[in-house]
Short mmCIF file of C-alpha atoms in Angstrom, two decimals:
data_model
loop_
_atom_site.label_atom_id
_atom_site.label_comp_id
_atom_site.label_asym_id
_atom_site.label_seq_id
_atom_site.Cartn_x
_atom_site.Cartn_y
_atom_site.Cartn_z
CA UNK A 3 4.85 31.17 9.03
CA UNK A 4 6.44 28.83 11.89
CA UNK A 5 9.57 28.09 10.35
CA UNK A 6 8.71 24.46 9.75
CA UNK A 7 7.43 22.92 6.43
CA UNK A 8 4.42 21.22 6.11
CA UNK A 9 4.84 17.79 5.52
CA UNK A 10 3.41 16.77 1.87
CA UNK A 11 1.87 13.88 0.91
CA UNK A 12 4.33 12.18 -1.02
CA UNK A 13 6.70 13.00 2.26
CA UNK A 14 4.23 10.42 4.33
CA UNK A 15 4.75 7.75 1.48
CA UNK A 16 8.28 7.57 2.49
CA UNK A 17 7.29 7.43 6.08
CA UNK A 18 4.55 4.24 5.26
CA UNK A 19 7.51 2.76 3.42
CA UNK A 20 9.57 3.66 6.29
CA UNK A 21 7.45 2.26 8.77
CA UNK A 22 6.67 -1.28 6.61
CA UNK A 23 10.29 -1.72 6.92
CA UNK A 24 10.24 -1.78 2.76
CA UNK A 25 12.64 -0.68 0.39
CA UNK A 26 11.25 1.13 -2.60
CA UNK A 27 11.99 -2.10 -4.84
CA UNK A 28 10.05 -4.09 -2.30
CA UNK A 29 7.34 -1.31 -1.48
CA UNK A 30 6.66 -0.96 -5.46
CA UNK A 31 6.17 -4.76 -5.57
CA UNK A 32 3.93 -4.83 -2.84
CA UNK A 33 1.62 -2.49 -5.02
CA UNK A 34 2.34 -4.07 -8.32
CA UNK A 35 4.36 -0.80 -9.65
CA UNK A 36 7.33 -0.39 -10.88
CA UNK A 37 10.28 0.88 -8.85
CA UNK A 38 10.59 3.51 -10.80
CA UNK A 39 6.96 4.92 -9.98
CA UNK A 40 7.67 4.83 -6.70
CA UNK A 41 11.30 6.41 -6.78
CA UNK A 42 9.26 9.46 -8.78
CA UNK A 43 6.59 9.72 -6.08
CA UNK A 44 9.23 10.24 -3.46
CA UNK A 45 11.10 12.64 -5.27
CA UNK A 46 8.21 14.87 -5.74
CA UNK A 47 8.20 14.75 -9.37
CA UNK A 48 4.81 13.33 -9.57
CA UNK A 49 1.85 13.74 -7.35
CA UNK A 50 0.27 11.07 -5.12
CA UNK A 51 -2.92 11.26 -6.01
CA UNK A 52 -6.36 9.61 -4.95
CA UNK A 53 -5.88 6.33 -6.73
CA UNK A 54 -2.49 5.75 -5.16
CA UNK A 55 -3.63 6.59 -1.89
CA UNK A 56 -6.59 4.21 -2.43
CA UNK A 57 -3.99 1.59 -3.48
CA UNK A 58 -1.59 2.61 -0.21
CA UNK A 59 -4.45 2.53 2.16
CA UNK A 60 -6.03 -0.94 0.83
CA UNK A 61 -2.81 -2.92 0.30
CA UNK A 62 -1.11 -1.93 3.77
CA UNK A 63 -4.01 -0.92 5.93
CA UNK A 64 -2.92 3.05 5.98
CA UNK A 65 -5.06 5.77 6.65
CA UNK A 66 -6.24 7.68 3.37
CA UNK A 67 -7.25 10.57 5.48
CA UNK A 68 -3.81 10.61 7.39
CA UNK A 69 -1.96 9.82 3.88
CA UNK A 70 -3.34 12.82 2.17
CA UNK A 71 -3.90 15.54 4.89
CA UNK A 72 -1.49 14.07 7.83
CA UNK A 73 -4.15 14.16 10.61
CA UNK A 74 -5.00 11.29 12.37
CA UNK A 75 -2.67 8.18 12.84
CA UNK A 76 -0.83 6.50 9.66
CA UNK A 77 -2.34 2.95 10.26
CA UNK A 78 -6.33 2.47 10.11
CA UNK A 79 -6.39 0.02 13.19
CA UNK A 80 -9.83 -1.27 11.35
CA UNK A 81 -8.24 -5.17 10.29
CA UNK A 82 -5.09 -4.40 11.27
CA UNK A 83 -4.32 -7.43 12.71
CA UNK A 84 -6.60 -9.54 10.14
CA UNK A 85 -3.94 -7.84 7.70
CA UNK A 86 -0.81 -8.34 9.58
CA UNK A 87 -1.75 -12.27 9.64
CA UNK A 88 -3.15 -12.36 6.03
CA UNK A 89 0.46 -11.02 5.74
CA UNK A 90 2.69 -13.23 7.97
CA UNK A 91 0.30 -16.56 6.49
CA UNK A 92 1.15 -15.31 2.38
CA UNK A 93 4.98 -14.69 3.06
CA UNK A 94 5.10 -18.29 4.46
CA UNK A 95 3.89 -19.57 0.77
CA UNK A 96 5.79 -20.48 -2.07
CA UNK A 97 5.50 -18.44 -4.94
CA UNK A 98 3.46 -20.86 -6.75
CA UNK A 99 0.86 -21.23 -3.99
CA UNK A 100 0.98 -17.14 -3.41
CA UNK A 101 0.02 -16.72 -6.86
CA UNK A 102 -2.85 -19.25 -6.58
CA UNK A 103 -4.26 -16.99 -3.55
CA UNK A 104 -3.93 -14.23 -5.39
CA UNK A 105 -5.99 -15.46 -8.56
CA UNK A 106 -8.67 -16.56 -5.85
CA UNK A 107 -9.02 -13.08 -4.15
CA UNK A 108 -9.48 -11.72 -7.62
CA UNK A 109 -12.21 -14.50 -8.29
CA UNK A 110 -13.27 -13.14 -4.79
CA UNK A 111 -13.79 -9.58 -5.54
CA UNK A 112 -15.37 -10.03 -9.05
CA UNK A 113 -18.12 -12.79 -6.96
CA UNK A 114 -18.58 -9.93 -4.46
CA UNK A 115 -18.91 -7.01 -7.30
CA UNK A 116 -21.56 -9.01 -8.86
CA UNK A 117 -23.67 -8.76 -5.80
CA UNK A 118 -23.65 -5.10 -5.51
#
């Protein structure tokens, strides 16, 4: 053993959250979860597993493979800056008008799962 822990996965949640500049309340609501999800992932007492690190990966561009294994870099470059923008533009809306966007990406998705 080299005297140093590995790092676990719920270990590089913290660091994503870190990075984002969230706090857990505003991390959770980023992902639509409640705060105290999020305050149990970090604590270790439950286990990140593949459908949060889908979730992680999707809603703030992280690697999955770097989320649950730690090699590689943290952000998938891939639409980064698409994502950053997307970001930047939705923060600038009012609630109301964020909540409209967010009804039309869902329309979106279910137009684009109907032509798979």
């Amino acid at each position: 053993m080299n005297g140093k822990p590995t790092e676990t996965a719920n270990e590089r949640l913290i660091r994503v959250r870190k990075a984002l500049k969230k706090t857990p309340t505003n991390f959770a609501g980023d992902l639509h979860l409640s705060r105290s999800y999020i305050y149990e992932l970090e604590k270790e007492r439950r286990v990140l597993n593949d459908r949060m690190v889908k979730l992680v990966s999707m809603t703030f561009g992280v690697s999955e493979d770097w989320l649950k294994t730690g090699i590689g870099t943290m952000f998938d470059n891939s639409g980064g800056e698409i994502r950053k923008k997307i970001e930047l533009l939705f923060d600038k809306l009012c609630p109301e008008f964020q909540e409209y966007m967010l009804r039309h990406l869902d329309l979106l998705l279910e137009m684009q799962n109907k032509r798979k």
